[in-house]
mmCIF file of N, CA, C and O in Angstrom:
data_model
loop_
_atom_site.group_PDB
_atom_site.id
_atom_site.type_symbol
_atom_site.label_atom_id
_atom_site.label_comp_id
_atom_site.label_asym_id
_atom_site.label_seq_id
_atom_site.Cartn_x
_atom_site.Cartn_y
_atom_site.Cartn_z
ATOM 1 N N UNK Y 1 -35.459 -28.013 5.937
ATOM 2 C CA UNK Y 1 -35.632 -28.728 4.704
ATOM 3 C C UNK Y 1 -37.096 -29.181 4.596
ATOM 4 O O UNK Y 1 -37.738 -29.918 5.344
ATOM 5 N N UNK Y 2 -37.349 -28.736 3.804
ATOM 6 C CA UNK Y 2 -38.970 -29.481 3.222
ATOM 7 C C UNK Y 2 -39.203 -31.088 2.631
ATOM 8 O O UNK Y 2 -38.932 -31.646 1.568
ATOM 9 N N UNK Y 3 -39.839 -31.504 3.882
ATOM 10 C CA UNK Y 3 -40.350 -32.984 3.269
ATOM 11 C C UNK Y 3 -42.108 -32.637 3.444
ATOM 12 O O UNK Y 3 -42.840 -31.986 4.190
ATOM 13 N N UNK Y 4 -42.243 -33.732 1.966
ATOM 14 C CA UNK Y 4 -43.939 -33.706 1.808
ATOM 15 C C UNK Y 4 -44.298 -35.140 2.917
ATOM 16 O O UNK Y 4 -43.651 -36.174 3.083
ATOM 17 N N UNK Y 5 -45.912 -34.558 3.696
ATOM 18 C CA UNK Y 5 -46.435 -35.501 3.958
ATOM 19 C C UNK Y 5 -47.002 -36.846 3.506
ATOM 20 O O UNK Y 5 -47.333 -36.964 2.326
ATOM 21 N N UNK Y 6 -47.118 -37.722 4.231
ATOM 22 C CA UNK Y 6 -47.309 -38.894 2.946
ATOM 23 C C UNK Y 6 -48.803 -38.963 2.473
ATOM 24 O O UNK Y 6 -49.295 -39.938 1.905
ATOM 25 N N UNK Y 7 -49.228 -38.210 2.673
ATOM 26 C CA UNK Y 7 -50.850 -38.130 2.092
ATOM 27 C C UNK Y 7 -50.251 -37.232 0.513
ATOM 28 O O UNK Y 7 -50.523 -37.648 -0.613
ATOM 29 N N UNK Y 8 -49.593 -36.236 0.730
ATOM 30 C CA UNK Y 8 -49.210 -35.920 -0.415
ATOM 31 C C UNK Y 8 -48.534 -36.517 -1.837
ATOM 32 O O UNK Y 8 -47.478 -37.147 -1.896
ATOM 33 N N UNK Y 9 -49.545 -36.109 -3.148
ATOM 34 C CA UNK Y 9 -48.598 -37.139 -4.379
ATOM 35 C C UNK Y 9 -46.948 -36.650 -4.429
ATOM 36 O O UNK Y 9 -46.112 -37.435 -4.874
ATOM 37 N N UNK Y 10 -46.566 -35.342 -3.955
ATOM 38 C CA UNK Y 10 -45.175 -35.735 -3.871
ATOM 39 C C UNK Y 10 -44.076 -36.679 -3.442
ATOM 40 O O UNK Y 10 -42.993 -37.041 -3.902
ATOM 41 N N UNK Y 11 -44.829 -36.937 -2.330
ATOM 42 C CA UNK Y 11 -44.291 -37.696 -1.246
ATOM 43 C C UNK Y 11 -43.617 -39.235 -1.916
ATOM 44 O O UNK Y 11 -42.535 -39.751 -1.634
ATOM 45 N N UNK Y 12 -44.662 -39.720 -2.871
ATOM 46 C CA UNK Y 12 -44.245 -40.571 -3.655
ATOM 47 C C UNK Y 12 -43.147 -40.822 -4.809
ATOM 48 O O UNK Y 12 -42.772 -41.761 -5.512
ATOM 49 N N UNK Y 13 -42.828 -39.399 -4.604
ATOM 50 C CA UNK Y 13 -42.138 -38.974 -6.141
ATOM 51 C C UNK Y 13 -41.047 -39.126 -5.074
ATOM 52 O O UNK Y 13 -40.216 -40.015 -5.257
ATOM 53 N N UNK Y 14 -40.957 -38.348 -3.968
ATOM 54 C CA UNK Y 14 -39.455 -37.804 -2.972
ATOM 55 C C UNK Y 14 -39.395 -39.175 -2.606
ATOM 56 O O UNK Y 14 -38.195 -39.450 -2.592
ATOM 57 N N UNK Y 15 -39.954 -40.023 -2.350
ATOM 58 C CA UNK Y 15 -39.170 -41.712 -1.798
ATOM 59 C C UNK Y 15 -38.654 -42.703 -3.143
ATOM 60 O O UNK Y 15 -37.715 -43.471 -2.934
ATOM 61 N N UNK Y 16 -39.199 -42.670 -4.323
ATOM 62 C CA UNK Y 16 -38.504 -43.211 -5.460
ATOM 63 C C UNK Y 16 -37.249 -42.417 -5.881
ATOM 64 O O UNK Y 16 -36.231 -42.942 -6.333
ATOM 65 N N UNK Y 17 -37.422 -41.159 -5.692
ATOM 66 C CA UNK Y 17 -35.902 -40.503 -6.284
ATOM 67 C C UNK Y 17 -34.663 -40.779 -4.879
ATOM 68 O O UNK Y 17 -33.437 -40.776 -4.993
ATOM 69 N N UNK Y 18 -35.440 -40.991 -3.667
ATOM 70 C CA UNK Y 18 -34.625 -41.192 -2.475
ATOM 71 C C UNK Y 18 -33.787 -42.700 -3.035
ATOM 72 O O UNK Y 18 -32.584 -42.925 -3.169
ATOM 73 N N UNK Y 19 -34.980 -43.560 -3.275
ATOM 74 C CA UNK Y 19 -34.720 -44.910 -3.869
ATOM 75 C C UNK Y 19 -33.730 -45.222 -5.085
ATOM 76 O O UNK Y 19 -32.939 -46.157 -4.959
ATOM 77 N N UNK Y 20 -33.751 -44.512 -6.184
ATOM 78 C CA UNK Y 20 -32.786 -44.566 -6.673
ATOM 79 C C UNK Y 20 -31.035 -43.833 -7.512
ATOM 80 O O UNK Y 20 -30.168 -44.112 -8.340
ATOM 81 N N UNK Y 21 -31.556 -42.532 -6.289
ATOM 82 C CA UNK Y 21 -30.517 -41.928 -6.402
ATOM 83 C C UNK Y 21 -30.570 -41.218 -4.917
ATOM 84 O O UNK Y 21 -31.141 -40.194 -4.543
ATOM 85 N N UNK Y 22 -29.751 -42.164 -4.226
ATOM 86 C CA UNK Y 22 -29.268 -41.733 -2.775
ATOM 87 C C UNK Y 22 -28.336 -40.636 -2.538
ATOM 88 O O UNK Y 22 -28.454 -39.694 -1.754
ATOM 89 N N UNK Y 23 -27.308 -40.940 -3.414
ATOM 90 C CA UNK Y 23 -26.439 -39.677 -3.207
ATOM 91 C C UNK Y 23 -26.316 -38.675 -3.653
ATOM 92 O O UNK Y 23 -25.261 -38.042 -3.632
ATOM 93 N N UNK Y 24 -27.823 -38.139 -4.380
ATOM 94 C CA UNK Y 24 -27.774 -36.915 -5.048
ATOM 95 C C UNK Y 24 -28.791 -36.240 -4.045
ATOM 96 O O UNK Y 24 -28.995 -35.026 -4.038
ATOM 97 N N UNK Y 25 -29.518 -37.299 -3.047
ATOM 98 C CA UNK Y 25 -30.618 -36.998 -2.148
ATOM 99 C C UNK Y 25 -29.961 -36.185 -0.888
ATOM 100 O O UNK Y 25 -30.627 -35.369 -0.252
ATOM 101 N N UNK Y 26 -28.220 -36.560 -0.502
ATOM 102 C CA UNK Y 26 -28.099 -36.026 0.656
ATOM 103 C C UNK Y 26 -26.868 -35.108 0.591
ATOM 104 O O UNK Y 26 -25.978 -34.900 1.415
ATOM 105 N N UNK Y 27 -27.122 -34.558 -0.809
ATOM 106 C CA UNK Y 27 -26.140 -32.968 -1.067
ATOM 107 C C UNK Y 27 -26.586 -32.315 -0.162
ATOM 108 O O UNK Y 27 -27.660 -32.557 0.389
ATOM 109 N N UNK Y 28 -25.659 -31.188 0.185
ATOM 110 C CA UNK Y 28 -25.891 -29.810 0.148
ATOM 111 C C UNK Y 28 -25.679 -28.994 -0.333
ATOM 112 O O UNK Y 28 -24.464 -28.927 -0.520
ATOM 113 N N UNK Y 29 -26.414 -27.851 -0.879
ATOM 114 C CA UNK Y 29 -26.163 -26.692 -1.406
ATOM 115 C C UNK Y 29 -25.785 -25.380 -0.983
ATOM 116 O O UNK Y 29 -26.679 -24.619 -0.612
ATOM 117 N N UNK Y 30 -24.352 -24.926 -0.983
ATOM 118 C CA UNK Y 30 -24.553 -23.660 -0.260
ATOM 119 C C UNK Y 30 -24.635 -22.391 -1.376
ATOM 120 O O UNK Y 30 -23.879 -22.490 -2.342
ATOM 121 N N UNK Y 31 -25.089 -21.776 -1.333
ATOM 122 C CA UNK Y 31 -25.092 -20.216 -2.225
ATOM 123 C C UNK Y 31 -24.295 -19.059 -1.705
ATOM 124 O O UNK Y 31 -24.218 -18.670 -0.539
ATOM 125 N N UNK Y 32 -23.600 -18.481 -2.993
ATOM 126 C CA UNK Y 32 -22.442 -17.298 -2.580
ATOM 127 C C UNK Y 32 -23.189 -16.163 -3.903
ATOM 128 O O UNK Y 32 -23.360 -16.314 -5.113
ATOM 129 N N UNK Y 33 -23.482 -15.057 -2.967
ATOM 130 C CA UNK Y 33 -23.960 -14.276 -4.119
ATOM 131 C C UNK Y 33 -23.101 -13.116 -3.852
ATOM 132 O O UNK Y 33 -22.917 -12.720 -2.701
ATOM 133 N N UNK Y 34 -22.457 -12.440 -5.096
ATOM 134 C CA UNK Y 34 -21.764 -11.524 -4.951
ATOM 135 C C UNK Y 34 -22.169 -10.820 -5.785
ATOM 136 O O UNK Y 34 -22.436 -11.320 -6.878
ATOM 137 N N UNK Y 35 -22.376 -9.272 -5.543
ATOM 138 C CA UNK Y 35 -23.511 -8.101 -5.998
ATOM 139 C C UNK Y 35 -22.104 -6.558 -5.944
ATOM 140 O O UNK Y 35 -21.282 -6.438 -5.035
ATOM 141 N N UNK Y 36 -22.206 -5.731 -7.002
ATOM 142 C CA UNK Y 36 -21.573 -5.019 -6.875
ATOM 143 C C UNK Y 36 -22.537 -3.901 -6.745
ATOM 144 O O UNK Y 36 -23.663 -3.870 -7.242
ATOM 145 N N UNK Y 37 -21.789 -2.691 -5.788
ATOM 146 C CA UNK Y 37 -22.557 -2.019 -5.173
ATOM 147 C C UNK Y 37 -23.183 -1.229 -6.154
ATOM 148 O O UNK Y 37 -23.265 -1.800 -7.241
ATOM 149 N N UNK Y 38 -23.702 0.030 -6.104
ATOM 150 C CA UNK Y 38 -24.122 1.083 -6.833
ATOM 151 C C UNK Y 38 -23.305 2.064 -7.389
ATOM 152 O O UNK Y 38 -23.535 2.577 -8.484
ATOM 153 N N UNK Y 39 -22.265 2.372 -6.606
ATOM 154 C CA UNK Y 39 -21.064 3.109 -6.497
ATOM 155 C C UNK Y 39 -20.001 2.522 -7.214
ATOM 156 O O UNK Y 39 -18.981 3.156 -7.486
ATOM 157 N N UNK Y 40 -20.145 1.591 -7.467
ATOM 158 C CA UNK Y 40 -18.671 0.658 -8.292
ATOM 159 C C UNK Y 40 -18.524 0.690 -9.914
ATOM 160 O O UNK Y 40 -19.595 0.302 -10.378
ATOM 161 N N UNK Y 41 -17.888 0.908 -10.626
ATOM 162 C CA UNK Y 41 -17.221 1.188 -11.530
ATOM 163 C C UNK Y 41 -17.700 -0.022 -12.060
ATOM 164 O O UNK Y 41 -17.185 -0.971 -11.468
ATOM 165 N N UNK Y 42 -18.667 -0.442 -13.152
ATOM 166 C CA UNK Y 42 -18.674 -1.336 -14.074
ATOM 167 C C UNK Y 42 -17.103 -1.846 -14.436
ATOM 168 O O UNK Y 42 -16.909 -3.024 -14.733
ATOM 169 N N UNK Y 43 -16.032 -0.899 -14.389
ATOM 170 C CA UNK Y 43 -14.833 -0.921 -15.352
ATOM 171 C C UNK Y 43 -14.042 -1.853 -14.148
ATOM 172 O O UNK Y 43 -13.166 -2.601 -14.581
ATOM 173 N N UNK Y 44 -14.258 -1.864 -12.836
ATOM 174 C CA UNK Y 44 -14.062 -2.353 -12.066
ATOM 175 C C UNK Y 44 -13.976 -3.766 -11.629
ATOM 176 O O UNK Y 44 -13.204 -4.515 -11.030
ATOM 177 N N UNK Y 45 -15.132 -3.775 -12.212
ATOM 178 C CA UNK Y 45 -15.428 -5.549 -11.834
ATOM 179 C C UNK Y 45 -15.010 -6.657 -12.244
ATOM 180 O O UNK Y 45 -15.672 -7.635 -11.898
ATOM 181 N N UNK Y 46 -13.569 -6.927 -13.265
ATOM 182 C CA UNK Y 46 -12.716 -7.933 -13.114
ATOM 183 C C UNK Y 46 -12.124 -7.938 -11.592
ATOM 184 O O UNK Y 46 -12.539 -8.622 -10.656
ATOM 185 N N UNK Y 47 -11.116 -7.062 -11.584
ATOM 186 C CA UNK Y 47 -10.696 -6.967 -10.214
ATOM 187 C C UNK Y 47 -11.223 -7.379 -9.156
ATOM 188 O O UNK Y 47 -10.757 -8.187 -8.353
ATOM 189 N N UNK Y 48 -12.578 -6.630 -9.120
ATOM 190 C CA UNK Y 48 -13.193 -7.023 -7.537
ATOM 191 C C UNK Y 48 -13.760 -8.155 -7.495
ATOM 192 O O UNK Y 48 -13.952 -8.619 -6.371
ATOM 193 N N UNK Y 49 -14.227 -8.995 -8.754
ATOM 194 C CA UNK Y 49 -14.693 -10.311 -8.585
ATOM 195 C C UNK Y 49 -13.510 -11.424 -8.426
ATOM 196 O O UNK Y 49 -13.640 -12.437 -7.739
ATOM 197 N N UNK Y 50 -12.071 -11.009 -9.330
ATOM 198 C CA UNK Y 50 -11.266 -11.861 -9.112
ATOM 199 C C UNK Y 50 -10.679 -11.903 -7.373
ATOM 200 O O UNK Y 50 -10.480 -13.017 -6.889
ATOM 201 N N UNK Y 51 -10.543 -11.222 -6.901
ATOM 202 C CA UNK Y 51 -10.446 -10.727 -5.605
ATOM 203 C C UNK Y 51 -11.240 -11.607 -4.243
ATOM 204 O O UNK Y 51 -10.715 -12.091 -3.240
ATOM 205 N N UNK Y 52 -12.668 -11.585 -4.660
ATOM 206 C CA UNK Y 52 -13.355 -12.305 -3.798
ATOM 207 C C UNK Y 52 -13.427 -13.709 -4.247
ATOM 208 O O UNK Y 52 -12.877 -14.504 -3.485
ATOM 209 N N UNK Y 53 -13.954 -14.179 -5.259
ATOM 210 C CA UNK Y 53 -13.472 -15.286 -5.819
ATOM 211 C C UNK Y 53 -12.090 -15.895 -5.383
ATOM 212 O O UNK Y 53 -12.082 -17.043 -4.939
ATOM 213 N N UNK Y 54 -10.861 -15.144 -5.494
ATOM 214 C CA UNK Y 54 -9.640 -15.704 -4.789
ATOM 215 C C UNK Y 54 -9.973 -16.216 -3.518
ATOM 216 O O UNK Y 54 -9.545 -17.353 -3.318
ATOM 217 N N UNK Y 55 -10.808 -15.546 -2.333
ATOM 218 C CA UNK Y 55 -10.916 -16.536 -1.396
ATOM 219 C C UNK Y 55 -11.755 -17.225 -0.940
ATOM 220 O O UNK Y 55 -11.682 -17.811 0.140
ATOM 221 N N UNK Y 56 -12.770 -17.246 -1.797
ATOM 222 C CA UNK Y 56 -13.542 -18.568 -2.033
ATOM 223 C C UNK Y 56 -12.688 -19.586 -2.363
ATOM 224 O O UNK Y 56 -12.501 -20.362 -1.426
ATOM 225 N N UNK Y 57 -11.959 -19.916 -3.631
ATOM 226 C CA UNK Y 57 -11.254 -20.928 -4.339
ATOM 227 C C UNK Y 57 -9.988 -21.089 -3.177
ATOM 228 O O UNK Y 57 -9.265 -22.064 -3.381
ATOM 229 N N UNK Y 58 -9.679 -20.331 -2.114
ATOM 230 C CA UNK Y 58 -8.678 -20.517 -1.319
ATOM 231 C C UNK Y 58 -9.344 -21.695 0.268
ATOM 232 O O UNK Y 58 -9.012 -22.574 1.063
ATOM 233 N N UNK Y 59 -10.158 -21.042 -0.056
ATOM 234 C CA UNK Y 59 -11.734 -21.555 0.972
ATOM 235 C C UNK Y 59 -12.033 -23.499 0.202
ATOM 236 O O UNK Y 59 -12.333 -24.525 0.811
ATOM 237 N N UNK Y 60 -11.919 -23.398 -0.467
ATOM 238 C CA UNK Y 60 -12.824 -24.505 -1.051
ATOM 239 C C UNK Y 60 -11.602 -25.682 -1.011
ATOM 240 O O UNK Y 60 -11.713 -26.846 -0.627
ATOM 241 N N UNK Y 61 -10.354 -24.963 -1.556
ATOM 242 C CA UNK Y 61 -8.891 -25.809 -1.810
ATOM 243 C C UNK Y 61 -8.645 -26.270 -0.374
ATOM 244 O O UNK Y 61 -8.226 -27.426 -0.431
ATOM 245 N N UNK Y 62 -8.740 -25.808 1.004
ATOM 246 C CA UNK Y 62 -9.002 -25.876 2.438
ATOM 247 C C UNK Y 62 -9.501 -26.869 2.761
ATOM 248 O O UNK Y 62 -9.019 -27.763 3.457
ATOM 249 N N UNK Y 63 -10.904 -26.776 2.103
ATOM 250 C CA UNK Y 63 -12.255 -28.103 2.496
ATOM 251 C C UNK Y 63 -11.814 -29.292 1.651
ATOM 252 O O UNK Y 63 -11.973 -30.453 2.026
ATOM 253 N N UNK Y 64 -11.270 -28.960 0.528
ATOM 254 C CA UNK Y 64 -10.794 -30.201 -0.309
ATOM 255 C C UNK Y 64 -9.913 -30.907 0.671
ATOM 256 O O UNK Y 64 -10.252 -31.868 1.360
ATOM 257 N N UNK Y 65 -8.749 -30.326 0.657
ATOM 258 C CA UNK Y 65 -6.830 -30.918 1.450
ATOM 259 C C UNK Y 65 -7.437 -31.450 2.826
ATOM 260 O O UNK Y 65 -6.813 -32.406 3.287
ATOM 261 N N UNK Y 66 -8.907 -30.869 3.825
ATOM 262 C CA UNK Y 66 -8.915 -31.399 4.865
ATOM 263 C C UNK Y 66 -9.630 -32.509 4.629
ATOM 264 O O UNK Y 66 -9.312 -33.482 5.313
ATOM 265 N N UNK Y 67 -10.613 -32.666 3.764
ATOM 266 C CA UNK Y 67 -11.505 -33.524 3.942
ATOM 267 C C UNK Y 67 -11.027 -34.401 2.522
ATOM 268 O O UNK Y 67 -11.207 -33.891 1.417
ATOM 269 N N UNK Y 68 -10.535 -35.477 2.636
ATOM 270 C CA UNK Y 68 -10.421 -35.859 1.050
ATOM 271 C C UNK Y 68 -11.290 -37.140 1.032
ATOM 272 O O UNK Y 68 -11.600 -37.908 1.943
ATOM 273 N N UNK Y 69 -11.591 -37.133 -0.311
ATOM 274 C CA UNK Y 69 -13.217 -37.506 -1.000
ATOM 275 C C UNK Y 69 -14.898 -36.872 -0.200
ATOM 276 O O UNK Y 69 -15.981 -37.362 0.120
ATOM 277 N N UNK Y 70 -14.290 -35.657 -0.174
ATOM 278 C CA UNK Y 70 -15.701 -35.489 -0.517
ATOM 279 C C UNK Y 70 -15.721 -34.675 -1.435
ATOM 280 O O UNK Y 70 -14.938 -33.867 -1.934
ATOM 281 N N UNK Y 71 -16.917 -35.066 -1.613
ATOM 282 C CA UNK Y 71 -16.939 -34.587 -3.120
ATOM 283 C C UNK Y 71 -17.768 -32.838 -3.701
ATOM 284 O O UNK Y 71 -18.924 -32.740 -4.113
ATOM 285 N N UNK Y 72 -17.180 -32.155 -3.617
ATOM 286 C CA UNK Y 72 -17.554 -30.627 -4.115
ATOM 287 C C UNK Y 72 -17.596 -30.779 -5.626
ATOM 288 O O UNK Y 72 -16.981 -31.668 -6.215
ATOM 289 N N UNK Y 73 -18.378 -29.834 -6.243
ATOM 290 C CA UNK Y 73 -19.404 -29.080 -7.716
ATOM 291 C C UNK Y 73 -19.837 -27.742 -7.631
ATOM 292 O O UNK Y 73 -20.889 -27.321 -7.149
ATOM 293 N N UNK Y 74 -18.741 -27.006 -8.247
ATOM 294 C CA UNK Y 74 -18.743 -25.459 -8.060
ATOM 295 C C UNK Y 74 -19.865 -25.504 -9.511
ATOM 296 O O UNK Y 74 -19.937 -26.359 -10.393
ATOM 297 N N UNK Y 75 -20.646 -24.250 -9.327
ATOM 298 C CA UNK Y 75 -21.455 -23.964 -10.454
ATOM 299 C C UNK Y 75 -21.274 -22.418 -10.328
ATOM 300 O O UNK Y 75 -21.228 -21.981 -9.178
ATOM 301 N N UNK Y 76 -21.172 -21.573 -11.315
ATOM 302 C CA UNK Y 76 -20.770 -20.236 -11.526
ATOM 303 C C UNK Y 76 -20.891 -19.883 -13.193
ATOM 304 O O UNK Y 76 -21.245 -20.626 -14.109
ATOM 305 N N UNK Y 77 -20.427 -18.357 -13.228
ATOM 306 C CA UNK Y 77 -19.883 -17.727 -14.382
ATOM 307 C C UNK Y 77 -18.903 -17.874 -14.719
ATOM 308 O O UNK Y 77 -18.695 -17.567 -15.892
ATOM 309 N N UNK Y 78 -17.800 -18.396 -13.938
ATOM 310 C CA UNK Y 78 -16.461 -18.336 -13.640
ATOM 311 C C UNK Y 78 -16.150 -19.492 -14.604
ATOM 312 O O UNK Y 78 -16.709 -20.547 -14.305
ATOM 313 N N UNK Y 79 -15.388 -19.509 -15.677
ATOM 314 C CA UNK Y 79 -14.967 -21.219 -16.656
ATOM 315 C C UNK Y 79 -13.738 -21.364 -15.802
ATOM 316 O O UNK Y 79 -13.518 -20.537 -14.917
ATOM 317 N N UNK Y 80 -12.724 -22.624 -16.077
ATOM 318 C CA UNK Y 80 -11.406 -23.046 -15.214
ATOM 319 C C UNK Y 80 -11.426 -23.881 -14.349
ATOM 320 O O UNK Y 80 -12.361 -24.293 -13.662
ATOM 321 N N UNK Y 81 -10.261 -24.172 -14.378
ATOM 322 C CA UNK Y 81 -10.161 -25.374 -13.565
ATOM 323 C C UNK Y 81 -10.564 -25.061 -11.900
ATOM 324 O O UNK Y 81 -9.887 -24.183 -11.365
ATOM 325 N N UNK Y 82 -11.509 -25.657 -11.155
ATOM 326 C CA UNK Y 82 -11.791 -25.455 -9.870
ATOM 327 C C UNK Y 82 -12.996 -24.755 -9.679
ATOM 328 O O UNK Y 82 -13.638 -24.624 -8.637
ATOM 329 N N UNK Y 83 -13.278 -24.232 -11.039
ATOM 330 C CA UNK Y 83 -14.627 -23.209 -11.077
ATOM 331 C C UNK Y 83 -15.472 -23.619 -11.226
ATOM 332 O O UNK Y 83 -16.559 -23.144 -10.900
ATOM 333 N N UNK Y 84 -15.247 -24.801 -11.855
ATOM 334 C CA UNK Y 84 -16.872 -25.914 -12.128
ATOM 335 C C UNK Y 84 -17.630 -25.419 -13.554
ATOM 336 O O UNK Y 84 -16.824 -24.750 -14.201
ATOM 337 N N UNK Y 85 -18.731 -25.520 -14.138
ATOM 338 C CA UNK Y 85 -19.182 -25.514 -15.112
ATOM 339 C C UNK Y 85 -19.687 -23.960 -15.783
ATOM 340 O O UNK Y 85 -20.721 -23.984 -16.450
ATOM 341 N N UNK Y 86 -19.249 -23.143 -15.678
ATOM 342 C CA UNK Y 86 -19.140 -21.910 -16.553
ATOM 343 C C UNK Y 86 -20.432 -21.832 -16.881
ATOM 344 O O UNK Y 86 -20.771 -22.942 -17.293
ATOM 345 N N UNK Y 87 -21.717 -20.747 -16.916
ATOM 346 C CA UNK Y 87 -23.150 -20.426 -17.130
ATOM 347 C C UNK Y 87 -23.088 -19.127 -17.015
ATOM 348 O O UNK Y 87 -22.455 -18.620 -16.089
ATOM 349 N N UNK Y 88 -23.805 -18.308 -18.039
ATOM 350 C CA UNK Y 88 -24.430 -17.085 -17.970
ATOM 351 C C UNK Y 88 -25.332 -16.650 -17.406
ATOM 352 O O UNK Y 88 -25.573 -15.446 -17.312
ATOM 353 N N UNK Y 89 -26.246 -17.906 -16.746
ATOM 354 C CA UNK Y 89 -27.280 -17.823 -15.989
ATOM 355 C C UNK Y 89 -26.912 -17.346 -14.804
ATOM 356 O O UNK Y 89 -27.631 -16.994 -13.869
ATOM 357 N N UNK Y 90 -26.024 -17.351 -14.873
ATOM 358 C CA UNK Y 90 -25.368 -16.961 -12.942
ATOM 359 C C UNK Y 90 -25.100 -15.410 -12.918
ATOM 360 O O UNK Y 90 -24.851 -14.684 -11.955
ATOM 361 N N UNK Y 91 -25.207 -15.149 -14.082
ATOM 362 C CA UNK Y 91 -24.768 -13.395 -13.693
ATOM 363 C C UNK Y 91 -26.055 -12.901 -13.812
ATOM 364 O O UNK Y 91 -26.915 -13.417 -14.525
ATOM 365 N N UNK Y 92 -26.257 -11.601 -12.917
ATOM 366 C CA UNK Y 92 -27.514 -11.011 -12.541
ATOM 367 C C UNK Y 92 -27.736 -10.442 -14.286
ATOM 368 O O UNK Y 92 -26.951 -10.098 -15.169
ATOM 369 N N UNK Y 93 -29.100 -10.559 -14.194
ATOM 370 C CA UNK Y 93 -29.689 -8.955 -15.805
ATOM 371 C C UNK Y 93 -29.000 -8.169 -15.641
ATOM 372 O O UNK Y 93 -28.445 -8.130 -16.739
ATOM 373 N N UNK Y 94 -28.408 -7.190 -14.869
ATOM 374 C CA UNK Y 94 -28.008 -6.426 -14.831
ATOM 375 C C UNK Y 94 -26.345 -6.129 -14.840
ATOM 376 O O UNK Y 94 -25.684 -5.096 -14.940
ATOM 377 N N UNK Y 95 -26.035 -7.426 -14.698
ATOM 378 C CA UNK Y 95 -24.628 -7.626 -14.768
ATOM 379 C C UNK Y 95 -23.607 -7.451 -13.670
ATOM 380 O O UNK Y 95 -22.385 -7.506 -13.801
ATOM 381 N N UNK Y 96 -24.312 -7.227 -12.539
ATOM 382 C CA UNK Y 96 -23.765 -6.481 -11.489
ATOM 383 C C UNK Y 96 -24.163 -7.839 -10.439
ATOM 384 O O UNK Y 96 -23.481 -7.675 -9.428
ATOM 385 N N UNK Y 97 -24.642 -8.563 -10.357
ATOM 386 C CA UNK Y 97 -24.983 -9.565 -9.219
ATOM 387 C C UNK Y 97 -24.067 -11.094 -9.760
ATOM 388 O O UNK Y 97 -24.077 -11.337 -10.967
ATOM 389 N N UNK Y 98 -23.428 -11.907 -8.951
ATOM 390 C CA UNK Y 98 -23.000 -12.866 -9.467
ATOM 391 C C UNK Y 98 -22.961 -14.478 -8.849
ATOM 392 O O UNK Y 98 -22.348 -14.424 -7.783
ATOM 393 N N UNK Y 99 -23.232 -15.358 -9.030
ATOM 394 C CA UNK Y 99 -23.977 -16.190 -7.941
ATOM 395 C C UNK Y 99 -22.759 -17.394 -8.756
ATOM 396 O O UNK Y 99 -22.247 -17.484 -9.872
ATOM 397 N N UNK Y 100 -22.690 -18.243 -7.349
ATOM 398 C CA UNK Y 100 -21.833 -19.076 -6.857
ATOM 399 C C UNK Y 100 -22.495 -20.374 -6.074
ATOM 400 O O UNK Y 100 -23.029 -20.167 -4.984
ATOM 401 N N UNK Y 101 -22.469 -21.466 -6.522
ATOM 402 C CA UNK Y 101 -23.053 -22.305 -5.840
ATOM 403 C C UNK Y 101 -22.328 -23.656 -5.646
ATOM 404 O O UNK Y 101 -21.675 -24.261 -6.497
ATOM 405 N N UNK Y 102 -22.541 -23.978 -4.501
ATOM 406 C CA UNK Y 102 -21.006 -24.848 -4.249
ATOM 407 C C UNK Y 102 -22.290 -26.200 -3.446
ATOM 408 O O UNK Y 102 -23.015 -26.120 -2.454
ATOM 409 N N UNK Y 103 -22.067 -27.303 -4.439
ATOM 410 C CA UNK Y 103 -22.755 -28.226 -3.948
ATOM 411 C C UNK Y 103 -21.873 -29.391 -3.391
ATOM 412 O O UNK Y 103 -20.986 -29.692 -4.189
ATOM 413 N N UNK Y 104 -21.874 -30.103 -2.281
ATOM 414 C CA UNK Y 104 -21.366 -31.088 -1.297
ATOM 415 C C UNK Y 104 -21.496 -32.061 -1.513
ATOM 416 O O UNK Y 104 -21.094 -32.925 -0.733
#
């Protein structure tokens, strides 16, 4: 993790946002990128995304039931309940890459 030195003007910025927003300071972010190959059937890719997606959301329902209150924020393409906030930004230009980000 990158912290600025305190000679640096960031440094000032990263201890006031530490200061008044603590618990947005000690998320984590993990990233799930899912890319369909070269070989795969555009016509394909409901299936194979619902597929992997199933065990992510099987994965995440896991971390929920063991750990309760903490607090997970799915960000995706994906709209629905458990999917978190639905964005187009998450699917590659090309339509073939699809990104998943699961913040703690």
């Amino acid at each position: 993790c990158y912290r600025p030195e305190p000679a640096m003007p960031s440094f000032g910025a990263e201890q006031a946002v530490q200061r008044h927003f603590p618990e947005l300071v000690r998320r984590e972010v993990d990233t799930v990128l899912l890319e369909l190959g070269a070989g795969v059937d555009i016509f394909e890719r409901e299936d194979l995304l619902r597929e992997a997606t199933g065990g992510l959301d099987h994965l995440l329902a896991d971390l929920r039931s063991s750990n309760p209150g903490l607090g997970i924020e799915v960000q995706s393409w994906r709209p629905g309940e458990g999917a978190g906030q639905a964005s187009s930004s998450y699917i590659g230009r090309d339509v073939r890459a699809y990104l998943m980000q699961v913040i703690f």
